[in-house]
XYZ file of C-alpha atoms in Angstrom:
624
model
C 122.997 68.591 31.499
C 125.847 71.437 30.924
C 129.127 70.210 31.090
C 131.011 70.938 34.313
C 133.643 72.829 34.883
C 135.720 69.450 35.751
C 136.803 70.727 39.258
C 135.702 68.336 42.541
C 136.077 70.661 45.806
C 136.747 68.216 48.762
C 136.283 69.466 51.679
C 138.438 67.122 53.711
C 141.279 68.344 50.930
C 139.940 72.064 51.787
C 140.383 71.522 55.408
C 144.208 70.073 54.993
C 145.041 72.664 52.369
C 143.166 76.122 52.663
C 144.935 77.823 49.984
C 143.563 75.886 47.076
C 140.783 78.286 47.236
C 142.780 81.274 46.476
C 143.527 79.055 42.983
C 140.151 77.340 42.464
C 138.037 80.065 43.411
C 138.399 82.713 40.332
C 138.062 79.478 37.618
C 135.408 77.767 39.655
C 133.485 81.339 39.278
C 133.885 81.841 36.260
C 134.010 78.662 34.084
C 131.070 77.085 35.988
C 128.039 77.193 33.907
C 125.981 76.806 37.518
C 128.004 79.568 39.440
C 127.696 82.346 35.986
C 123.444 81.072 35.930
C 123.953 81.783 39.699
C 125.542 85.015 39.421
C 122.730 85.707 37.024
C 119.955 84.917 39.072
C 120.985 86.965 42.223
C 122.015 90.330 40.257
C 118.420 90.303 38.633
C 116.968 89.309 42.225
C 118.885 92.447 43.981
C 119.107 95.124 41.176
C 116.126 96.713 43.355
C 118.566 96.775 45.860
C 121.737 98.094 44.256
C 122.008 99.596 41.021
C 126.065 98.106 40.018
C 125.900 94.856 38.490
C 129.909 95.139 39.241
C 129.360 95.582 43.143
C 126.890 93.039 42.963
C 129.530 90.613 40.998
C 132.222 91.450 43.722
C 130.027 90.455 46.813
C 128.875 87.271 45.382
C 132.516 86.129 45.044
C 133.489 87.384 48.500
C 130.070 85.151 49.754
C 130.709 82.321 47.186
C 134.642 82.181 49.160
C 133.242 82.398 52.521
C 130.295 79.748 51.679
C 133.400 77.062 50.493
C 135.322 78.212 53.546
C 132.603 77.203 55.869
C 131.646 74.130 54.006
C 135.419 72.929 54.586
C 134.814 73.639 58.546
C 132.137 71.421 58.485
C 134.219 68.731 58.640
C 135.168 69.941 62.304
C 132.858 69.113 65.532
C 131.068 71.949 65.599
C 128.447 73.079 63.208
C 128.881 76.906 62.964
C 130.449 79.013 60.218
C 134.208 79.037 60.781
C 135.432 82.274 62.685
C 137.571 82.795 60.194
C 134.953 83.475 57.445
C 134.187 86.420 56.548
C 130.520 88.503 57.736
C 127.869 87.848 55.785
C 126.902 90.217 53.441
C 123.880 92.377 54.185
C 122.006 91.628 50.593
C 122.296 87.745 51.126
C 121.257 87.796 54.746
C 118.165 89.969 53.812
C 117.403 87.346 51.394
C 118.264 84.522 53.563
C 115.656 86.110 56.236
C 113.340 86.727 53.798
C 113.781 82.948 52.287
C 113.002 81.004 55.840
C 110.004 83.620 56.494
C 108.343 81.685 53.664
C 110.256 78.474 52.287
C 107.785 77.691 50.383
C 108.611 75.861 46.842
C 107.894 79.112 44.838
C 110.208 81.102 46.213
C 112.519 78.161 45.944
C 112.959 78.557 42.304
C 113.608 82.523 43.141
C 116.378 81.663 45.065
C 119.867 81.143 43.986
C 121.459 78.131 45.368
C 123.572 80.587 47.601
C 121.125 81.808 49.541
C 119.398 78.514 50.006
C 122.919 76.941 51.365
C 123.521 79.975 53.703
C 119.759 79.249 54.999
C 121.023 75.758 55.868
C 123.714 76.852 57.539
C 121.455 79.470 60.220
C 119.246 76.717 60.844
C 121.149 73.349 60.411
C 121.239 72.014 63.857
C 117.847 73.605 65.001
C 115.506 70.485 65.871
C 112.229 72.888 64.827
C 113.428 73.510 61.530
C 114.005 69.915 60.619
C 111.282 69.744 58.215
C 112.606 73.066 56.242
C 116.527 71.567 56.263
C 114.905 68.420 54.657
C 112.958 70.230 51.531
C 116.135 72.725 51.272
C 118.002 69.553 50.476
C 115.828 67.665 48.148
C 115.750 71.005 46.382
C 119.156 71.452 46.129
C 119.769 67.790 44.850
C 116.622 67.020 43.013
C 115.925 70.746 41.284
C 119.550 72.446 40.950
C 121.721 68.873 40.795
C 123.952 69.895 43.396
C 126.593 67.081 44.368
C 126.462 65.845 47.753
C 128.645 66.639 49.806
C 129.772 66.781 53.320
C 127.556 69.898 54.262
C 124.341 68.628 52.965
C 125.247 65.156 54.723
C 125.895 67.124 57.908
C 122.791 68.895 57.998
C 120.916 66.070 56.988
C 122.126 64.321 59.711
C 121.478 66.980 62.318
C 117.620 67.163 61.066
C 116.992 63.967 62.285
C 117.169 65.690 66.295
C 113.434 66.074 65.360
C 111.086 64.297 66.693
C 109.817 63.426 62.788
C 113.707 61.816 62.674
C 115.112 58.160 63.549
C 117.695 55.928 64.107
C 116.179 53.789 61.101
C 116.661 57.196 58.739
C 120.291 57.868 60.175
C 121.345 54.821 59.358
C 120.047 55.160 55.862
C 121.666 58.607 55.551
C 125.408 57.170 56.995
C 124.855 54.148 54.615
C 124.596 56.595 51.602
C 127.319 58.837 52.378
C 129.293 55.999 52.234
C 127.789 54.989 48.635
C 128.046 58.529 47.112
C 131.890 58.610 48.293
C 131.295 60.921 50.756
C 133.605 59.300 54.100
C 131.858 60.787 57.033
C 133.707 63.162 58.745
C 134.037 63.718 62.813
C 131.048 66.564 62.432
C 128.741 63.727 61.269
C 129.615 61.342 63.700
C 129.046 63.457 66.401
C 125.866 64.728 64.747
C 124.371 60.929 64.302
C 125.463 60.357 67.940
C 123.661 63.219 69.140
C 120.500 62.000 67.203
C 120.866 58.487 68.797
C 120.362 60.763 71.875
C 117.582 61.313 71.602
C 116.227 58.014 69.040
C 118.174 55.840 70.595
C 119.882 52.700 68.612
C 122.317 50.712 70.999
C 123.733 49.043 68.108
C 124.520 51.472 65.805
C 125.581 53.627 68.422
C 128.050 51.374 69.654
C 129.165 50.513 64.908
C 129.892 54.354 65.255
C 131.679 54.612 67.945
C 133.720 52.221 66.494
C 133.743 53.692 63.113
C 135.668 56.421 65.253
C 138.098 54.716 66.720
C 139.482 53.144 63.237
C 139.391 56.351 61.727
C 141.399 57.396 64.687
C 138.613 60.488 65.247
C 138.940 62.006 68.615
C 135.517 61.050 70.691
C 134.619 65.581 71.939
C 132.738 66.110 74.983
C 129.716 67.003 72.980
C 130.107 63.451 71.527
C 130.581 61.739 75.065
C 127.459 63.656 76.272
C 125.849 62.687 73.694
C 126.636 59.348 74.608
C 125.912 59.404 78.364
C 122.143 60.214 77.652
C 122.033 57.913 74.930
C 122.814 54.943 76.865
C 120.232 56.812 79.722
C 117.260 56.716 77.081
C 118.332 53.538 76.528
C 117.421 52.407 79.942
C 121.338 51.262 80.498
C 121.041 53.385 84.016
C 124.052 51.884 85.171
C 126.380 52.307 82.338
C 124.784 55.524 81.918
C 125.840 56.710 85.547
C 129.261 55.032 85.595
C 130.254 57.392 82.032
C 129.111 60.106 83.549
C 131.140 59.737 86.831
C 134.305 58.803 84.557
C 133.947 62.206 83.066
C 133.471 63.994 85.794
C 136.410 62.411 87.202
C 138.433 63.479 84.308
C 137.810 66.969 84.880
C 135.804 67.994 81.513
C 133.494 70.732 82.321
C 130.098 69.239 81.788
C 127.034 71.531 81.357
C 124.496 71.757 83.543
C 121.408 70.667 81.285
C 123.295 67.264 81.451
C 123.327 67.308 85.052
C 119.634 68.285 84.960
C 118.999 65.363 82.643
C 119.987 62.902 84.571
C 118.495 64.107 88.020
C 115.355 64.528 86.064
C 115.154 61.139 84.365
C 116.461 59.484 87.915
C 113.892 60.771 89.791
C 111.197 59.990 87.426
C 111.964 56.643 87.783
C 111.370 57.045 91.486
C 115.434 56.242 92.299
C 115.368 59.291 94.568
C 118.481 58.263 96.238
C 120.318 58.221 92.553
C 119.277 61.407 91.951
C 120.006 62.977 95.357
C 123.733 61.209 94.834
C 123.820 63.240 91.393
C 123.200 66.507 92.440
C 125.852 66.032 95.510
C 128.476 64.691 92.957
C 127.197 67.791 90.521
C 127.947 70.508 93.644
C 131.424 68.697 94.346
C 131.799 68.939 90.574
C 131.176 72.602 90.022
C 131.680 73.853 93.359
C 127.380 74.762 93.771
C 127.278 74.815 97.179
C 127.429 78.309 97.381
C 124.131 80.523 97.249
C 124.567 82.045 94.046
C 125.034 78.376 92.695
C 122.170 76.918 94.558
C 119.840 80.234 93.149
C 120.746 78.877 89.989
C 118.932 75.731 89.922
C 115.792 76.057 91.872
C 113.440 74.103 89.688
C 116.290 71.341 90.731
C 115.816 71.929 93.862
C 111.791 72.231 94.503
C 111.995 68.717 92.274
C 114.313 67.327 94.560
C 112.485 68.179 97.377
C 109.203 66.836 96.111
C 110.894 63.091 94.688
C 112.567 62.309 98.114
C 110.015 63.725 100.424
C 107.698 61.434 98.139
C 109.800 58.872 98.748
C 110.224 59.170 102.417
C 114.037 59.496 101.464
C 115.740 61.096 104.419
C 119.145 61.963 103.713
C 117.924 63.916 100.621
C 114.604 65.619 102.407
C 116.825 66.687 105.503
C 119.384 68.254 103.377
C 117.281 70.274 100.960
C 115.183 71.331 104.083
C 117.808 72.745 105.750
C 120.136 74.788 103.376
C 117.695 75.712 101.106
C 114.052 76.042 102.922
C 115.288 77.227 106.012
C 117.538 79.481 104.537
C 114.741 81.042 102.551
C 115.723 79.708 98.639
C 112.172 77.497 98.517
C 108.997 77.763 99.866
C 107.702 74.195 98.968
C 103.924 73.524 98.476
C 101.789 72.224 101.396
C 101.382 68.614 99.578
C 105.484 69.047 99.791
C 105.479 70.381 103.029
C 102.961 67.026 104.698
C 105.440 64.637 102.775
C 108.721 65.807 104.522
C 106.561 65.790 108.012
C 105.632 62.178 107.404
C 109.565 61.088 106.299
C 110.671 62.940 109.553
C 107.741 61.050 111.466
C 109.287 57.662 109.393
C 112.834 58.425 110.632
C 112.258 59.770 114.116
C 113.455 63.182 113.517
C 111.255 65.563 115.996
C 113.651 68.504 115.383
C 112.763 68.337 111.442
C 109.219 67.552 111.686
C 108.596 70.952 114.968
C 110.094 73.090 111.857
C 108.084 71.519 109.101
C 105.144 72.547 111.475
C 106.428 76.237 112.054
C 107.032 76.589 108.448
C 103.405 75.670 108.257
C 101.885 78.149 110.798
C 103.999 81.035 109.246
C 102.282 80.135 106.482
C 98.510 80.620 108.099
C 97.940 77.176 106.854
C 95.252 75.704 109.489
C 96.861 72.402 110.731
C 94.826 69.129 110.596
C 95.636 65.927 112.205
C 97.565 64.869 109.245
C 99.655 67.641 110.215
C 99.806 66.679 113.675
C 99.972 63.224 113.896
C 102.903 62.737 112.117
C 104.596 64.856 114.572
C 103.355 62.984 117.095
C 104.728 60.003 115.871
C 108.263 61.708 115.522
C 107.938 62.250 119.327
C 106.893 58.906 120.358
C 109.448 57.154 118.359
C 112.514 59.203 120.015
C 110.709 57.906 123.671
C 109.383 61.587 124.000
C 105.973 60.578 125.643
C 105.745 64.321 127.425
C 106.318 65.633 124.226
C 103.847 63.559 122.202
C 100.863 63.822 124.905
C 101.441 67.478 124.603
C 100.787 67.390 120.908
C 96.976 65.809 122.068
C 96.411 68.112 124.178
C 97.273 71.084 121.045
C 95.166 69.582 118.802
C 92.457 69.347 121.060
C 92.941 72.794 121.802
C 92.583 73.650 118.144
C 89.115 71.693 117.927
C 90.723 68.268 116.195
C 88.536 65.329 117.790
C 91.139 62.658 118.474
C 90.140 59.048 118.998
C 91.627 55.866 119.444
C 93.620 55.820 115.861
C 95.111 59.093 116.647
C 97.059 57.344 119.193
C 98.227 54.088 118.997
C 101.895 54.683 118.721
C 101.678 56.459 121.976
C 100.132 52.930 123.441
C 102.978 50.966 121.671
C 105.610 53.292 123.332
C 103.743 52.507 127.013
C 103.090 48.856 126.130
C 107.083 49.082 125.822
C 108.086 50.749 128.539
C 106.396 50.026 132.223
C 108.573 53.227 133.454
C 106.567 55.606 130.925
C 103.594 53.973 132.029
C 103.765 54.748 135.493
C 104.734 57.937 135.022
C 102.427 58.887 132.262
C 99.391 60.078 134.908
C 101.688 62.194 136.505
C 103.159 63.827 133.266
C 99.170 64.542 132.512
C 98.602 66.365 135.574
C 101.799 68.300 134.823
C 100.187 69.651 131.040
C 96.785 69.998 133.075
C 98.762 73.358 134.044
C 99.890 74.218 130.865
C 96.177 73.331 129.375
C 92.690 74.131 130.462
C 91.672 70.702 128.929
C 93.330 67.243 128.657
C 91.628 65.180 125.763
C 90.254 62.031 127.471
C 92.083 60.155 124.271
C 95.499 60.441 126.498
C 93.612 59.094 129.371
C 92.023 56.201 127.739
C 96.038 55.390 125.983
C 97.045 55.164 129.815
C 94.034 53.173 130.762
C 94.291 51.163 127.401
C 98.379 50.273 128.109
C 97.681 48.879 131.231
C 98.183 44.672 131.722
C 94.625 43.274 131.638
C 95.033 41.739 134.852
C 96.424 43.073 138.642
C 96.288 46.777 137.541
C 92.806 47.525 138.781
C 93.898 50.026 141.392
C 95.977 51.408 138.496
C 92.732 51.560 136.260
C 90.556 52.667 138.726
C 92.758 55.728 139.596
C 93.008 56.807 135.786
C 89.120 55.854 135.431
C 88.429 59.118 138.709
C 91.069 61.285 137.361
C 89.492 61.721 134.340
C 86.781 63.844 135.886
C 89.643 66.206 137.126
C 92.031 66.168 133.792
C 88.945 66.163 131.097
C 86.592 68.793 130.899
C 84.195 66.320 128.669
C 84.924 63.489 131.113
C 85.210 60.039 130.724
C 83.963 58.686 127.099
C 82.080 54.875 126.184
C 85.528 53.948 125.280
C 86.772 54.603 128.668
C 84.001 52.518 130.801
C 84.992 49.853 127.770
C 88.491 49.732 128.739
C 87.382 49.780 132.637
C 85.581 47.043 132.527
C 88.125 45.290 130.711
C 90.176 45.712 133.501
C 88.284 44.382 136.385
C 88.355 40.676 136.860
C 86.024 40.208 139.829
C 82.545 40.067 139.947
C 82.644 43.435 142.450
C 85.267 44.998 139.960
C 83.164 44.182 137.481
C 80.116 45.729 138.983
C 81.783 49.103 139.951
C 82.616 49.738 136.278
C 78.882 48.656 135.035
C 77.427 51.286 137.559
C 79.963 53.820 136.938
C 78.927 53.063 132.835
C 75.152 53.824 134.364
C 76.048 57.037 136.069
C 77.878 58.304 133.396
C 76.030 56.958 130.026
C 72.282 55.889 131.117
C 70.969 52.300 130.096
C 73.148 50.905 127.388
C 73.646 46.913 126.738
C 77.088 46.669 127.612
C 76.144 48.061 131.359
C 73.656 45.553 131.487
C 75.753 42.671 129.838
C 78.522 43.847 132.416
C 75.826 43.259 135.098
C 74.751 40.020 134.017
C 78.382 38.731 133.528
C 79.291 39.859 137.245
C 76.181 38.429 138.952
C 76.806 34.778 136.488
C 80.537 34.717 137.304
C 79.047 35.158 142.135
C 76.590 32.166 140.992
C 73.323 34.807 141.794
C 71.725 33.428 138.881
C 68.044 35.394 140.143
C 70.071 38.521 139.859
C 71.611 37.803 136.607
C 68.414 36.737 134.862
C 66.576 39.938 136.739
C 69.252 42.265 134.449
C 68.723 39.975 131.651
C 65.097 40.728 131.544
C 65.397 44.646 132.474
C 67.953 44.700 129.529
C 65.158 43.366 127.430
C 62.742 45.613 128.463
C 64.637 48.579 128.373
C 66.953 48.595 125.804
C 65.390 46.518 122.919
C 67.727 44.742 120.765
C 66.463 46.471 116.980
C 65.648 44.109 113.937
C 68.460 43.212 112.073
C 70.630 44.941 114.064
C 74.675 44.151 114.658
C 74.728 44.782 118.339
C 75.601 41.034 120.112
C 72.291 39.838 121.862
C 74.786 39.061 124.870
C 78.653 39.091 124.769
C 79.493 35.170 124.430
C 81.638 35.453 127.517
C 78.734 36.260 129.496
C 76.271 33.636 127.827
C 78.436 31.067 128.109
C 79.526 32.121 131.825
C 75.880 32.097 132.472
C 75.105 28.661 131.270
C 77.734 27.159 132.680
C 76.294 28.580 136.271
C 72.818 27.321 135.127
C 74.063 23.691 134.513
C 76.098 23.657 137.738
C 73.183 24.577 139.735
C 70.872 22.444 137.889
C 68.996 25.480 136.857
C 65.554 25.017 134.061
C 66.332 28.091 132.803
C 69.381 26.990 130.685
C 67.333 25.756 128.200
C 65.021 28.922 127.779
C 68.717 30.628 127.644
C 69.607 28.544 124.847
C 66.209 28.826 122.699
C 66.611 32.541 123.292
C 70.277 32.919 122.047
C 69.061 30.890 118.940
C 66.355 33.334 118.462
C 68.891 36.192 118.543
C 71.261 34.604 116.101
C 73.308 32.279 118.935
C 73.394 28.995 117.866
C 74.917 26.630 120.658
C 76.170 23.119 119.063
C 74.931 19.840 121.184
C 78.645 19.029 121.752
C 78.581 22.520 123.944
C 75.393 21.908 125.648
C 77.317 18.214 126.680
C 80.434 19.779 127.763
C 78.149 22.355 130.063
C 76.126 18.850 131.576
C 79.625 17.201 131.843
C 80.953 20.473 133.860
C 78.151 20.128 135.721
C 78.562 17.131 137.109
C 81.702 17.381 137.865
C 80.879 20.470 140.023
C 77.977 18.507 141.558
C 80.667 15.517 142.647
C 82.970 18.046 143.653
C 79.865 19.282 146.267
C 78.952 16.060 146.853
C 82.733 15.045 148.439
C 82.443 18.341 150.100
C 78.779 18.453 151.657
C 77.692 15.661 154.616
C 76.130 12.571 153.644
C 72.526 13.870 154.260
C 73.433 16.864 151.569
C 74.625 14.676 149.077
C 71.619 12.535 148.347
C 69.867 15.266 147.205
C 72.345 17.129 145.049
C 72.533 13.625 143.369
C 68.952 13.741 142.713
C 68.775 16.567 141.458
C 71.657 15.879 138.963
C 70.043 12.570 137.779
C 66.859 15.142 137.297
C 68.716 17.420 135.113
C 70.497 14.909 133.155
C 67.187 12.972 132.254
C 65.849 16.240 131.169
C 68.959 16.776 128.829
């Protein structure tokens, strides 16, 4: 190896004393054996170029001054060329550009080592060109024996922002600055920090942080940024947050990709109301509010929007709905628009959820019941039944079949409030003038909310105004919830012939009539509609209709056993037959209720009636 010219350039000493290159730089030129093979090298390379080997001589010197000056601001915090270096010169940057269009290993070797160092410097901190500052390196220590020195450490360290970098590899590179002699200046610290950014290393993150403070190196904002999202990738959410608040409250300036970051990550996570308490603490930061800040950040925005609606996060969906949608900034996506309509349907807000429907129908987007219902809900929960019976009677106006789920929070509202209830029939015949057509859903909610028992005046009203409100008229469900109503065997009957008249022959009419006729002991009847159900509407194979309702069978037996009737026990092998199985203990509680029904009689009736009533028990309880 040649012998060296015997001069070290520091560039810490650079940085504290500038003018030793005015003294260095004309012997380091030209007593260097490397800098004169150098200067060699690129006047052969460019005497296509320029034809005076003396012009030639004078720009590589002005180049070679402004390479050293640069390499001393390296040890700064930011990683460009110094402002007070001179421009490049036009040769080297055309063979710079013409270097990085094709670094390949051949044109390596035609490359002086001052182009390849002004290549690292255009592309040193550029995560895609990681790869390229790595080989530049290895060529400039392996091939040309260049000294490492801060620079190449620098640029070293900023390659590993790659994805193909590490902690595990920055640690190595710090470890062997320190063996080479080379004390790691701010530049690299802040450069490893911003790779722990993004590999993240808790623990050497926190050994160089306090490398810094012994080496008394001021901590820039770049650095604390850098540490903010480190301790975010970490997964250290908390400490993460509580740096970033202490900066903003000391008044640095913090970019807005940071911002982004964390509002990103945040809502990721699904912490919409951390995010939605970022971006107000970002506007209060940077003053935002305004429309030319809040036309800045859309993307924000439309992911704001989405995470809380998602969410069913109020405070956020309300607020982005109203200065930004309404104002005419965003024009979220239907899937968006459904999931603020179901948080304002979660958080009783009618006023947000009638403008999340507008928005809709400006749209042309044809509403659904997932629209609707949701806004139904919005209504009932703020006690709006008018309101909410009025959306029905809209959707059945728009063709949307609404049943019995499309309405139970209306019949938890009337369960809740008797005044609603009694006024609800009267609030129907009100939107009978505002619609051609009441669904017979809102009649069956009113029917459906009434007590089971003393309301079948109530029922019965509801039950003959449906022919007047409904154009369809009264539905199964509605002769159902009748004659769940009635209590008495005549109550009872009027709903199982109004069932007839308005369905035909169906078993529940015919169980209805069998229950009614078992409950007035007129067991002939009951057994008559018992048969003609038989005959008439035949119970399919294997089907999961009930035979009879177990009310009614057991009503029915009960009568049987207190009359002394024979045909309990045909009753019994025909419920077995139909899948009915009635235990012994039952058939002895029915025997025991009979007798007690036949002494009851027996105190009642004269003493001529009672011997026979007694016989005719002792009869039946033999046959038992």
């Amino acid at each position: 190896m040649p012998p060296t010219s015997g001069v070290v350039i520091d560039g810490l000493f650079r940085a504290l004393c500038p003018s030793i290159d005015s003294i260095l730089l004309t012997r380091v030129v030209r007593a260097s054996p490397l800098s004169r093979s150098l200067s060699s090298s690129f006047r052969t390379a460019c005497q296509s170029h320029h034809g005076s080997s003396d012009r030639l001589r004078r720009r590589f010197c002005q180049t070679r001054s402004a390479h050293f000056e640069a390499a001393s601001s390296s040890t700064g915090t930011t990683t460009t060329v110094s402002s007070q270096s001179k421009p490049i010169d036009p040769v080297i940057g055309k063979a710079v550009a013409e270097l990085l269009a094709n670094p390949s290993f051949t044109k390596l070797d035609e490359t002086p080592t001052l182009v390849i160092y002004q290549a690292l410097r255009e592309i040193r901190g550029h995560a895609r060109e990681a790869l390229i500052v790595r080989e530049f390196i290895r060529f400039l220590v392996k091939r040309r024996k260049e000294r490492p020195n801060v620079f190449l450490f620098e640029a070293l360290v900023a390659a590993n922002c790659h994805a193909t970098g590490s902690a595990g590899e920055l640690d190595l590179i710090l470890q062997a600055s320190e063996d080479t002699g080379v004390d790691p200046t701010s530049a690299i610290y802040h450069s490893a920090l911003r790779v722990l950014s993004v590999h993240p290393d808790y623990l050497l993150r926190i050994q160089i942080l306090k490398d810094m403070w012994e080496r008394k190196m001021k901590l820039e904002l770049n650095g604390k940024i850098s540490v903010a999202i480190g301790w975010l990738r970490d997964g250290q959410h908390e400490m993460a947050l509580e740096y970033l608040e202490k900066l903003v409250r000391s008044g640095v300036n913090i970019p807005p990709w940071v911002w982004d970051i964390f509002i990103y990550h945040m809502g990721n996570l699904g912490y919409a109301d951390e995010a939605f308490r970022l971006v107000q603490r970002r506007m209060d930061a940077t003053g935002d509010g305004d429309d030319e800040g809040v036309l800045g950040s859309l993307n924000m925005w439309y992911f704001l929007l989405d995470e809380c609606s998602r969410a069913l996060h109020y405070e956020g969906t309300a607020y982005v709905w109203s200065h930004l949608v309404e104002r005419g900034f965003l024009n979220p996506s239907d899937g968006t628009a459904v999931n603020v309509l179901n948080t304002a349907a979660r958080h009783k807000d009618s006023t947000l959820a009638t403008k999340v429907i507008q928005h809709l129908s400006a749209k042309r987007i044809k509403l659904g019941q997932h629209h609707y219902e949701p806004l139904l809900e919005s209504y009932v929960y703020n006690g709006e039944l008018e309101n909410a019976l009025h959306v029905l009677c809209i959707m059945n106006n728009a063709g949307l079949h609404t049943e019995a789920s499309s309405t139970r929070s209306i019949y938890s509202l009337l369960r809740s409030s008797s005044q609603l209830l009694s006024e609800g029939l009267g609030t129907l015949r009100k939107l009978k003038e505002l619609h051609e057509d009441i669904p017979i859903s809102a009649v069956n909610v009113l029917l459906e909310a009434l007590p089971d028992t003393g309301e079948w005046t109530a029922a019965k009203d509801m039950y003959e105004q449906s022919h007047r409100l409904c154009r369809s008229g009264p539905n199964k469900r509605t002769f159902e919830l009748l004659m769940k109503k009635a209590s008495s065997a005549e109550e009872i009957r009027f709903a199982a012939t109004a069932m007839y008249q308005g369905l035909g022959r169906d078993r529940s009419m015919f169980d209805a009539m069998i229950y009614s006729y078992a409950l007035d002991h007129k067991l002939d009847d009951a057994f008559r509609f018992l048969a003609k159900m038989e005959e008439q509407v035949p119970r399919a194979p294997g089907s999961s209709k009930p035979w009879l309702r177990r009310r009614t069978l057991f009503t029915l037996l009960e009568c049987c056993f207190a009359d002394a009737d024979e045909r309990a026990w045909q009753l019994i092998d025909d419920a077995a037959s139909n899948g009915v199985h009635i235990s012994p203990a039952q058939i002895q509680e029915g025997i025991a209720l009979a007798k007690k029904m036949d002494l009851e009689r027996k105190a009642r009736s004269p003493v001529g009636g009672s011997t026979t009533t007694t016989t005719t028990t002792t009869t039946t309880t033999t046959t038992a």
